[in-house]
Coordinates of C-alpha atoms and ligand atoms in Angstrom, one line a residue:
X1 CA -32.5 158.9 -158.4
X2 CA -33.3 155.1 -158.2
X3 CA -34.2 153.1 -161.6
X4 CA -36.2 149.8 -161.3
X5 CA -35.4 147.7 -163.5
X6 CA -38.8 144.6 -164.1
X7 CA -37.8 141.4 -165.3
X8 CA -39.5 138.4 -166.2
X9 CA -36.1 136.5 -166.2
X10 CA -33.6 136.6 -164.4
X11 CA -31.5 134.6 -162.3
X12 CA -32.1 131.7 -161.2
X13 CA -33.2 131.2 -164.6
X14 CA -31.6 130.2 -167.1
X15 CA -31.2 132.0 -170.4
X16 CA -29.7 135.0 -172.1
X17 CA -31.3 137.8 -170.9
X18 CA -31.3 136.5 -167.5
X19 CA -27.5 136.6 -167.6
X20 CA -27.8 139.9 -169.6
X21 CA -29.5 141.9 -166.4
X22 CA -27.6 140.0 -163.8
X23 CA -24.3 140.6 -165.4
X24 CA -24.8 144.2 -165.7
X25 CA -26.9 145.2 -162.8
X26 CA -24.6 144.2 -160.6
X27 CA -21.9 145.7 -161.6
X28 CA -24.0 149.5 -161.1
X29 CA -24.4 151.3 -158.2
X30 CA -26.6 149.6 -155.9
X31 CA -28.1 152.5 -154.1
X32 CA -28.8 153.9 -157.7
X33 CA -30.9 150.6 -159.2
X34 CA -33.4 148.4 -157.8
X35 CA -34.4 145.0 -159.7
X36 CA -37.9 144.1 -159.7
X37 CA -37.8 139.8 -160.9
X38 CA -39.9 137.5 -161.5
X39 CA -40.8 135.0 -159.2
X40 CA -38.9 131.3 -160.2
X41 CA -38.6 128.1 -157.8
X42 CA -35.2 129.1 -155.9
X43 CA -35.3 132.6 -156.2
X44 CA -35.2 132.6 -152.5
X45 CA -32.1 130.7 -152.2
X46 CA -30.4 132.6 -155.2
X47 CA -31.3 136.2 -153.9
X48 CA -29.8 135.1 -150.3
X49 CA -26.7 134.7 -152.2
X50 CA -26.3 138.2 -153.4
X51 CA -26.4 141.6 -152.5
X52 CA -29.0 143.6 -154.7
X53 CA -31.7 145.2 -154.2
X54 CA -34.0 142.9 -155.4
X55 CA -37.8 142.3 -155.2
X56 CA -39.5 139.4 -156.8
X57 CA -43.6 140.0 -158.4
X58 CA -45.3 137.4 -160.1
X59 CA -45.0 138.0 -164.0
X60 CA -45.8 134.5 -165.6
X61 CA -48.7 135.6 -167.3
X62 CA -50.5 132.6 -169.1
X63 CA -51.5 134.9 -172.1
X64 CA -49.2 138.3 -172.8
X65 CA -52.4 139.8 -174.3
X66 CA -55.4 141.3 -172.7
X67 CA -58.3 140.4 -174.1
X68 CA -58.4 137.3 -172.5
X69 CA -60.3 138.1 -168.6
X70 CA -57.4 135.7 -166.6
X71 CA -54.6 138.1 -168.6
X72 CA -56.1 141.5 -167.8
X73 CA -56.9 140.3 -164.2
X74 CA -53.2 139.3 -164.1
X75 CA -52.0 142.7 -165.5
X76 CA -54.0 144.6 -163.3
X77 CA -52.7 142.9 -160.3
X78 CA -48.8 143.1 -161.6
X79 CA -49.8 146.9 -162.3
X80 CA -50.8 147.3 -158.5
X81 CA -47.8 145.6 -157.2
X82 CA -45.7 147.6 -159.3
X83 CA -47.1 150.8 -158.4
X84 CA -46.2 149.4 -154.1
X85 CA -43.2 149.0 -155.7
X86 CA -42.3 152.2 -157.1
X87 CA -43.7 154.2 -154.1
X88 CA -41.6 151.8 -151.3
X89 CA -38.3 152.1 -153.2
X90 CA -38.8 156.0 -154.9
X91 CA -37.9 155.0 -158.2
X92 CA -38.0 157.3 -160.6
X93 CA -37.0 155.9 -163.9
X94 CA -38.2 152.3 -165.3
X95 CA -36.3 149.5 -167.3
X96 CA -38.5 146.7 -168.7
X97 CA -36.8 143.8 -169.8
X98 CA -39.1 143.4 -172.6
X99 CA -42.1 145.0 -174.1
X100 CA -44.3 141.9 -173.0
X101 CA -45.5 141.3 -170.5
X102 CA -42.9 144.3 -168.7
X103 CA -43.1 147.2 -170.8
X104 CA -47.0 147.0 -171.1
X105 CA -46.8 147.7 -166.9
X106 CA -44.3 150.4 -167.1
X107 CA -46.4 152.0 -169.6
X108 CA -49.2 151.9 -167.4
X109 CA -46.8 153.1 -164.6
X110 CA -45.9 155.9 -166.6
X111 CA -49.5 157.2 -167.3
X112 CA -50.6 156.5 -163.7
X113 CA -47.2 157.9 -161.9
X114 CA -45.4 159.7 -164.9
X115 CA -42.6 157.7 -164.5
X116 CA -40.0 157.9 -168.2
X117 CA -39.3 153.9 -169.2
X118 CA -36.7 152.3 -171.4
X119 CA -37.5 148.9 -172.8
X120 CA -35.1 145.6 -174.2
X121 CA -35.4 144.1 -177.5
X122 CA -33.8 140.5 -177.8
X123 CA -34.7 139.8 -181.5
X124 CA -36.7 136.2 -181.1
X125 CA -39.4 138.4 -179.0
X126 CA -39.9 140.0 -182.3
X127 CA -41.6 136.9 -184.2
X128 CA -43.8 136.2 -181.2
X129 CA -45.5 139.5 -180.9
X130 CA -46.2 139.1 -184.9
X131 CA -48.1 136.4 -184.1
X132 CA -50.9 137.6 -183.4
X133 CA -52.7 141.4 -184.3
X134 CA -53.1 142.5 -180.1
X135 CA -49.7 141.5 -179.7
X136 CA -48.3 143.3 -182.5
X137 CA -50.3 146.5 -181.3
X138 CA -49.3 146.5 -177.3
X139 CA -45.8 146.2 -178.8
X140 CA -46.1 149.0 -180.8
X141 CA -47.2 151.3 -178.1
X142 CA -44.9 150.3 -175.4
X143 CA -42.3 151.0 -178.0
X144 CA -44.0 153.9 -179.3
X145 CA -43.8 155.5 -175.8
X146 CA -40.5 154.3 -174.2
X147 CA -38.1 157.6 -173.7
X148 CA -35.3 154.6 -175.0
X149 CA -35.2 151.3 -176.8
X150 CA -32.4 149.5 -176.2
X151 CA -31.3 146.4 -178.8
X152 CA -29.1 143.4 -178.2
X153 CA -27.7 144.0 -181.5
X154 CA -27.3 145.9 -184.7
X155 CA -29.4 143.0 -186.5
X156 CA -32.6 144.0 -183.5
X157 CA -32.0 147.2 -183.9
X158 CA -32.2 147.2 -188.1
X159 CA -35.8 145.4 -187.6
X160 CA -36.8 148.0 -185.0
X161 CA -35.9 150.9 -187.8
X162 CA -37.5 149.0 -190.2
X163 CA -40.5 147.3 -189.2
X164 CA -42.3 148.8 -185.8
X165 CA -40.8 151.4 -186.6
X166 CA -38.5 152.7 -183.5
X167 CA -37.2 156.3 -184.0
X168 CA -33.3 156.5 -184.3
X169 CA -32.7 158.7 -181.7
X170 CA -34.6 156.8 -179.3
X171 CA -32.9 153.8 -180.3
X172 CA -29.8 152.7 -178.9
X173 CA -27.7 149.3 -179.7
X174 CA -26.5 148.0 -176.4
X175 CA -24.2 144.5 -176.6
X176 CA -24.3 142.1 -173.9
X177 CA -20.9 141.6 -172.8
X178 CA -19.2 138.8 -171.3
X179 CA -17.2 138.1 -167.6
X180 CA -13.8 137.3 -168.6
X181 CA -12.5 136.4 -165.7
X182 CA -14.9 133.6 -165.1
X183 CA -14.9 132.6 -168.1
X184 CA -11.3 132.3 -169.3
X185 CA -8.6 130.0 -170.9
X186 CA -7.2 127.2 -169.2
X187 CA -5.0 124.6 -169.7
X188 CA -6.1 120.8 -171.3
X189 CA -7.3 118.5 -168.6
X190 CA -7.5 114.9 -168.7
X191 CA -9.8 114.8 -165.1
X192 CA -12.0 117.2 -166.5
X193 CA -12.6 115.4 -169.4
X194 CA -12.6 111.8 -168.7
X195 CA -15.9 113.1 -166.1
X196 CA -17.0 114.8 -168.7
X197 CA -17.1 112.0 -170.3
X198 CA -14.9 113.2 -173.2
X199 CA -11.6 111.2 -172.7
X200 CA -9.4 112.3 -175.6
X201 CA -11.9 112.9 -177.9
X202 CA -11.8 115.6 -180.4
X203 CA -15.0 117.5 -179.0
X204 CA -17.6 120.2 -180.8
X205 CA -19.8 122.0 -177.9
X206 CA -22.9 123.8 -178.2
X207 CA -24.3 125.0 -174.9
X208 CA -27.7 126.8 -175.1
X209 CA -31.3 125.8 -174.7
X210 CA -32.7 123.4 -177.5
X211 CA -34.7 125.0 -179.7
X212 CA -34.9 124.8 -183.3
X213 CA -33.0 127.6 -183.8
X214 CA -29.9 126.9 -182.5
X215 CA -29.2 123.9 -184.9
X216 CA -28.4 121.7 -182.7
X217 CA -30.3 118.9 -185.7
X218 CA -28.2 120.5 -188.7
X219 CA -24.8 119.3 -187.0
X220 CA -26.4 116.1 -185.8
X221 CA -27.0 115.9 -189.7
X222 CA -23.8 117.0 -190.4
X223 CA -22.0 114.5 -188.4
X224 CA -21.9 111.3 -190.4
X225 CA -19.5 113.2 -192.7
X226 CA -17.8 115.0 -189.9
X227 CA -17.0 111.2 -188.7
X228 CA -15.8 110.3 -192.0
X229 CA -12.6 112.2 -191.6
X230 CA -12.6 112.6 -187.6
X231 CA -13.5 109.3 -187.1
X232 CA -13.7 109.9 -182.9
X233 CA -15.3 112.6 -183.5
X234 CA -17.9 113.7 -180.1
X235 CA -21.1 116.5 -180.0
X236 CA -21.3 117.4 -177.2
X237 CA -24.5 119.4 -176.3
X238 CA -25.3 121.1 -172.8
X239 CA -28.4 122.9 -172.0
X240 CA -32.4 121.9 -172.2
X241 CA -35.3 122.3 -173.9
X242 CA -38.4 121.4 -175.8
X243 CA -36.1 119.9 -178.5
X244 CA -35.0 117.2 -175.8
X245 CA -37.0 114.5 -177.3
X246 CA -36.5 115.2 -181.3
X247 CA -33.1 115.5 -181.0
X248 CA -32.6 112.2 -179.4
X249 CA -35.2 110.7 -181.7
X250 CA -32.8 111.9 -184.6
X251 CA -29.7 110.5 -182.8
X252 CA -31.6 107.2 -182.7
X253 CA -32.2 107.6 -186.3
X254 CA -29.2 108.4 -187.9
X255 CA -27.1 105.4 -185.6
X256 CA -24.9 108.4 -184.1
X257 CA -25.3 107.3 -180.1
X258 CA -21.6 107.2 -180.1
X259 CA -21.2 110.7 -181.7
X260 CA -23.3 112.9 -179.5
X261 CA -24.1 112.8 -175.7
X262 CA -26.7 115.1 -173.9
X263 CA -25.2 116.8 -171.0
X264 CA -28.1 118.4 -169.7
X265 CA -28.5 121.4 -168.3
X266 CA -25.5 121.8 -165.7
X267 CA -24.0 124.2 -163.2
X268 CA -22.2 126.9 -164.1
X269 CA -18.6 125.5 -162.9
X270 CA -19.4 122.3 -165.2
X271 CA -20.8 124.3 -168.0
X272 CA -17.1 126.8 -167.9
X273 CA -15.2 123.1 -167.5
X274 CA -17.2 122.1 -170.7
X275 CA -16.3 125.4 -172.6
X276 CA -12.9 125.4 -171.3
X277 CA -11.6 121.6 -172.7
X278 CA -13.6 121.4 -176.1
X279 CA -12.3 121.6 -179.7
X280 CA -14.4 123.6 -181.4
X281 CA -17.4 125.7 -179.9
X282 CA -20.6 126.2 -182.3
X283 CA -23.8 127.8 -182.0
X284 CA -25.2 126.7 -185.8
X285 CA -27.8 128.8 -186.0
X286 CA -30.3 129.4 -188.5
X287 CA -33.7 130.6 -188.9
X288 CA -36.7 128.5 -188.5
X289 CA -40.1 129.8 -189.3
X290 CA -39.4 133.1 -189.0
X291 CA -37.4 132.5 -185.8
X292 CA -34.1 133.9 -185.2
X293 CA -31.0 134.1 -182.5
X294 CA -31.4 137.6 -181.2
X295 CA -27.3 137.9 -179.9
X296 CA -25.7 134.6 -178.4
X297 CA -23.9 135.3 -175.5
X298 CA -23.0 132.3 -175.6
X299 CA -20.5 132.5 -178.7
X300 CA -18.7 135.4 -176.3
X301 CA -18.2 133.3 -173.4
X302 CA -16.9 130.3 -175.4
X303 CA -14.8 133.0 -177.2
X304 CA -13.8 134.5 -173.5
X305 CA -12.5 130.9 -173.1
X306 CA -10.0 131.1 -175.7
X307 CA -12.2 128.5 -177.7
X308 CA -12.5 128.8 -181.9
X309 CA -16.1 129.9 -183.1
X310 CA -18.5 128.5 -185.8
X311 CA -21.6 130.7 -185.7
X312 CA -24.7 130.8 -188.0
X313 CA -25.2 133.4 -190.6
X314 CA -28.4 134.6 -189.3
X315 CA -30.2 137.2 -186.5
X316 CA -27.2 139.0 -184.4
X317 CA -24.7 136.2 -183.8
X318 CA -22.4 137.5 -186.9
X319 CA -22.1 140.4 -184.4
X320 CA -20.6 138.4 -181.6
X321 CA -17.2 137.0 -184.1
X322 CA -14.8 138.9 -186.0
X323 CA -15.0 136.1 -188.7
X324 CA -12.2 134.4 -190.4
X325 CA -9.7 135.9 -187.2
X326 CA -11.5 134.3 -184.2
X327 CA -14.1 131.5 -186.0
X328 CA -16.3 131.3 -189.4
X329 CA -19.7 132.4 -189.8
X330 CA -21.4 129.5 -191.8
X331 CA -24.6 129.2 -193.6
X332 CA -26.1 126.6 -191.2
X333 CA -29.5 125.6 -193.5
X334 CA -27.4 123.0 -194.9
X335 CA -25.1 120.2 -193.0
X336 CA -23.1 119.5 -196.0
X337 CA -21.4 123.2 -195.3
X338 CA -21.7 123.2 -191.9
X339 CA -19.6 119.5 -192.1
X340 CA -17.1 121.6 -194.3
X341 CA -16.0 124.1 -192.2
X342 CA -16.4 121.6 -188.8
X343 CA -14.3 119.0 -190.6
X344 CA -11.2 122.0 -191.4
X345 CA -11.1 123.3 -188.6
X346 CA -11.2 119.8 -186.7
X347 CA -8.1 119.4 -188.7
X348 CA -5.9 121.7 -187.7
X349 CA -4.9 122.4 -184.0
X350 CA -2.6 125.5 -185.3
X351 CA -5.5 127.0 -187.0
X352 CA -7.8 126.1 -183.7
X353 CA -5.1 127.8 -181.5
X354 CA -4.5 131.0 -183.4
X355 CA -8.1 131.7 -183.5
X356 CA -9.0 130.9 -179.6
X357 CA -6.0 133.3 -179.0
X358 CA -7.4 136.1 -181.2
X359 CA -10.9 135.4 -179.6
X360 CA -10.2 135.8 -176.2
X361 CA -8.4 139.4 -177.1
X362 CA -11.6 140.2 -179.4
X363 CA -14.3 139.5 -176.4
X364 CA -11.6 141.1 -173.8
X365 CA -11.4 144.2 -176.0
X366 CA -15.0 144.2 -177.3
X367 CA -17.6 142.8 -174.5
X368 CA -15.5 142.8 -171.4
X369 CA -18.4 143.7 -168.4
X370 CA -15.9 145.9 -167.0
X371 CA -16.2 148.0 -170.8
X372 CA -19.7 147.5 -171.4
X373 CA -21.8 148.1 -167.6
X374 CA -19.8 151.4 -167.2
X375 CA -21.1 152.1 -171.1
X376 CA -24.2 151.3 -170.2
X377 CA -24.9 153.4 -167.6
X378 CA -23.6 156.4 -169.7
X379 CA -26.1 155.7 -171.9
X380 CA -28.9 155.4 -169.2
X381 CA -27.6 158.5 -167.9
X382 CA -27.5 160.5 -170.9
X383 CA -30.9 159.0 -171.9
X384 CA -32.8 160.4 -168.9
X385 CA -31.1 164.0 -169.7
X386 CA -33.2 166.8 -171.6
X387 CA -33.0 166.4 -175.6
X388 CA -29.0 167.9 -175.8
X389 CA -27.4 165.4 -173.4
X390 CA -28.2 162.4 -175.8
X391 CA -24.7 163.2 -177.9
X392 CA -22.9 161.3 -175.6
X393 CA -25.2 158.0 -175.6
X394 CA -24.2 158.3 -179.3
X395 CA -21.0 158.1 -179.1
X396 CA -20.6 155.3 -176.2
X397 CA -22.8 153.0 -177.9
X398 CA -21.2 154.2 -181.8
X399 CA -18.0 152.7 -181.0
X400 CA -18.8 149.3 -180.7
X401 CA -21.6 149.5 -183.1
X402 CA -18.3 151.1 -185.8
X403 CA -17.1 148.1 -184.9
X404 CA -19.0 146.2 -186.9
X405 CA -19.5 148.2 -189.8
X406 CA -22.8 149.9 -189.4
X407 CA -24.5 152.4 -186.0
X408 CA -27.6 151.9 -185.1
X409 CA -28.4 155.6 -185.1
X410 CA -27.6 156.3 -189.2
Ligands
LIG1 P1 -30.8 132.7 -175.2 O1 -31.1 132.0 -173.9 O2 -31.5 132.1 -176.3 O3 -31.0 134.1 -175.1 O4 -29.3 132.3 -175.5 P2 -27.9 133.0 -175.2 O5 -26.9 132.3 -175.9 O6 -28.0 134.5 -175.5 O7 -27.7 132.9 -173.6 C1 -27.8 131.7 -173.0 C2 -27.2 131.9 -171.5 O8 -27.7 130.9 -170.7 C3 -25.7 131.9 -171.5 O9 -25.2 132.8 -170.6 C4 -25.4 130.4 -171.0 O10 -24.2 130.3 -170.3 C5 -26.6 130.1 -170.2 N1 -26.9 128.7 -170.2 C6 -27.5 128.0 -171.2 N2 -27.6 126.7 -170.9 C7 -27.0 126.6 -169.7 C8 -26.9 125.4 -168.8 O11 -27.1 124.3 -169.1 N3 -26.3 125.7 -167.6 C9 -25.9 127.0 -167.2 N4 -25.3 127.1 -166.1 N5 -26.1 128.0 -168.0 C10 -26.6 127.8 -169.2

């Protein structure tokens, strides 16, 4: 039995669900999964590099809809490709990384070849697909007929009960988990940060594409009074983004060019050197115009690196911190609280230290890959069995959604 799993992203781009299906596709069988990716300048060079089955299709459709001629055209030709797809590599099971554009093809897959489909949910995907009346109603039917709907987090999956609406037993909560042996502690040091440009700096990272969301602005704002009691004080911000240009213009604006430097996007061994020698991580989140942060991997791997949290109340990053043991969830809408809570635990280097060691053990006993893939494919597994073999998916998926207080399936 051979599942395909169609993705609009995945590596070598950059983002979270990118790192999502890489992370956990390779660590299944590979005679059992075949990945069908979207086409990306350097995929060639990046799919030399591993060894997955992997075929790349074009799936950057201009529109997501299909009313438009270019977008149906498009469809019909990913459709067709698929289909070659399918038949070359017998698959008989499909994932789709999202209900747009992927899910609407494995829907058609599955009326032209019968084929049974499971389909992501990220969150942010969400507010896009209410944006307009066709998208909301392709989303609905590719959820309507996937045999499973898998969510990032409790959050998705609450808005998938509530507002689509997804079935509970067709629903399943499935966390993104985190490599912990990549990314992992390691000691203070000075060469690292001095080309870092760091030096001895008391440092606050955020890593993660700028968009509003993330916040990046509210602790830009929130940094004249962070400077008032850590004078030294550096942001330091890696990752890219439409933001680029506002962000700077507010840097400008507020006189903090000696507070906050740009990294860029960078490789992964600078970005793990960058979450390895800073302070404080945060990811202040909050929502803008009804845009949220669906997970935020990246609060695990900062965690995975032994590094104190400061998350943003909002979407499914609450899920990714046992708060108050291994960081604080903070209302991000305002700097002035967001200062507060940056300025403590700025303070303290005990307080900093106990919680980096209690959030390495939380990711390594909650989203370690070598946990979560193995729970995942239960979950597939049980998914694709008649109506009885579902318990089990249940119960996999239950005990980190326990976890947290409330299970996706009650
Ligand atoms: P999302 O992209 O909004 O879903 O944000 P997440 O926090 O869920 O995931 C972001 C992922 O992209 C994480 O695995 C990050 O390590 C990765 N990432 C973000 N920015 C960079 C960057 O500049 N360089 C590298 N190498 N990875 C990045």
């Amino acid at each position: 039995m051979t599942t395909m799993l169609l993705t609009r992203v995945f590596p070598p781009q950059v983002g979270g669900s990118g790192r999502w299906f890489w992370e956990l596709y390779r660590r299944l069988p590979r005679e059992e999964y075949v990945i069908a990716a979207g086409e990306y300048p350097g995929a060639r060079e990046f799919d030399r590099s591993h060894d997955l089955q992997i075929e790349r299709m074009p799936l950057d459709f201009r529109s997501w809809g299909t009313i438009a001629p270019t977008s149906l055209a498009a469809y019909s030709r990913a459709a067709w490709r698929l289909r070659r797809l399918v038949r070359r590599h017998d698959a008989t099971r499909l994932h789709a990384g999202c209900a747009l554009p992927e899910g609407w093809l494995a829907m058609r897959c599955r009326r032209r070849l019968g084929l049974p489909y499971a389909v992501y949910v990220h969150g942010e995907e969400l507010r896009v697909f209410r944006s307009s009346r066709e998208l909301t109603w392709m989303a609905r039917r590719v959820y309507r007929h996937a045999d499973l709907v898998i969510a990032n987090s409790q959050n998705t999956a609450r808005l998938l009960r509530e507002s689509w609406p997804v079935s509970a037993e067709r629903l399943e909560v499935h966390h993104p988990g985190v490599d912990t042996t990549c990314f992992r502690p390691a000691p203070p040091d000075a060469g690292a940060r001095r080309q870092l440009g760091w030096d001895d700096r008391p440092v606050i990272l955020t890593v993660g594409r700028l968009q509003r969301r993330k916040g990046h602005d509210v602790l830009i704002r929130a940094l004249p009074a962070i400077r008032q009691r850590v004078p030294r004080v550096l942001y330091a911000i890696v990752g890219d983004g439409e933001e680029r240009a506002a962000l700077q213009c507010l840097v400008d604006e507020l006189g903090l060019g000696e507070h906050v430097r740009f990294h860029g996007s960078l490789g992964d061994a600078d970005m793990l050197r960058a979450y390895q020698q800073c302070e404080l991580f945060a990811l202040p989140n909050r929502e803008v115009d009804g845009d949220f942060e669906g997970f935020g991997i990246v609060l695990l791997e900062a965690q995975a690196c032994g590094r104190p949290v400061l998350a943003g109340q909002s979407g499914g990053t609450p899920e990714t911190i046992s708060p108050g043991r291994t960081g604080e969830i903070v209302d991000c809408r305002r700097p002035d609280t967001l200062a507060e809570v940056a300025i403590h635990l700025l303070s303290d280097a005990a307080v900093r230290g106990s919680l980096g060691a209690a959030a390495r053990r939380w990711v390594l006993e909650q989203f370690d890959w070598t946990a979560v893939a193995p729970k995942a494919r239960a979950g597939f597994m049980a998914a694709s069995r008649p109506a009885g073999g579902r318990r089990d998916a249940h119960d996999l998926t239950g005990r980190a959604a326990s976890f947290h207080g409330t299970n996706a399936r009650s």
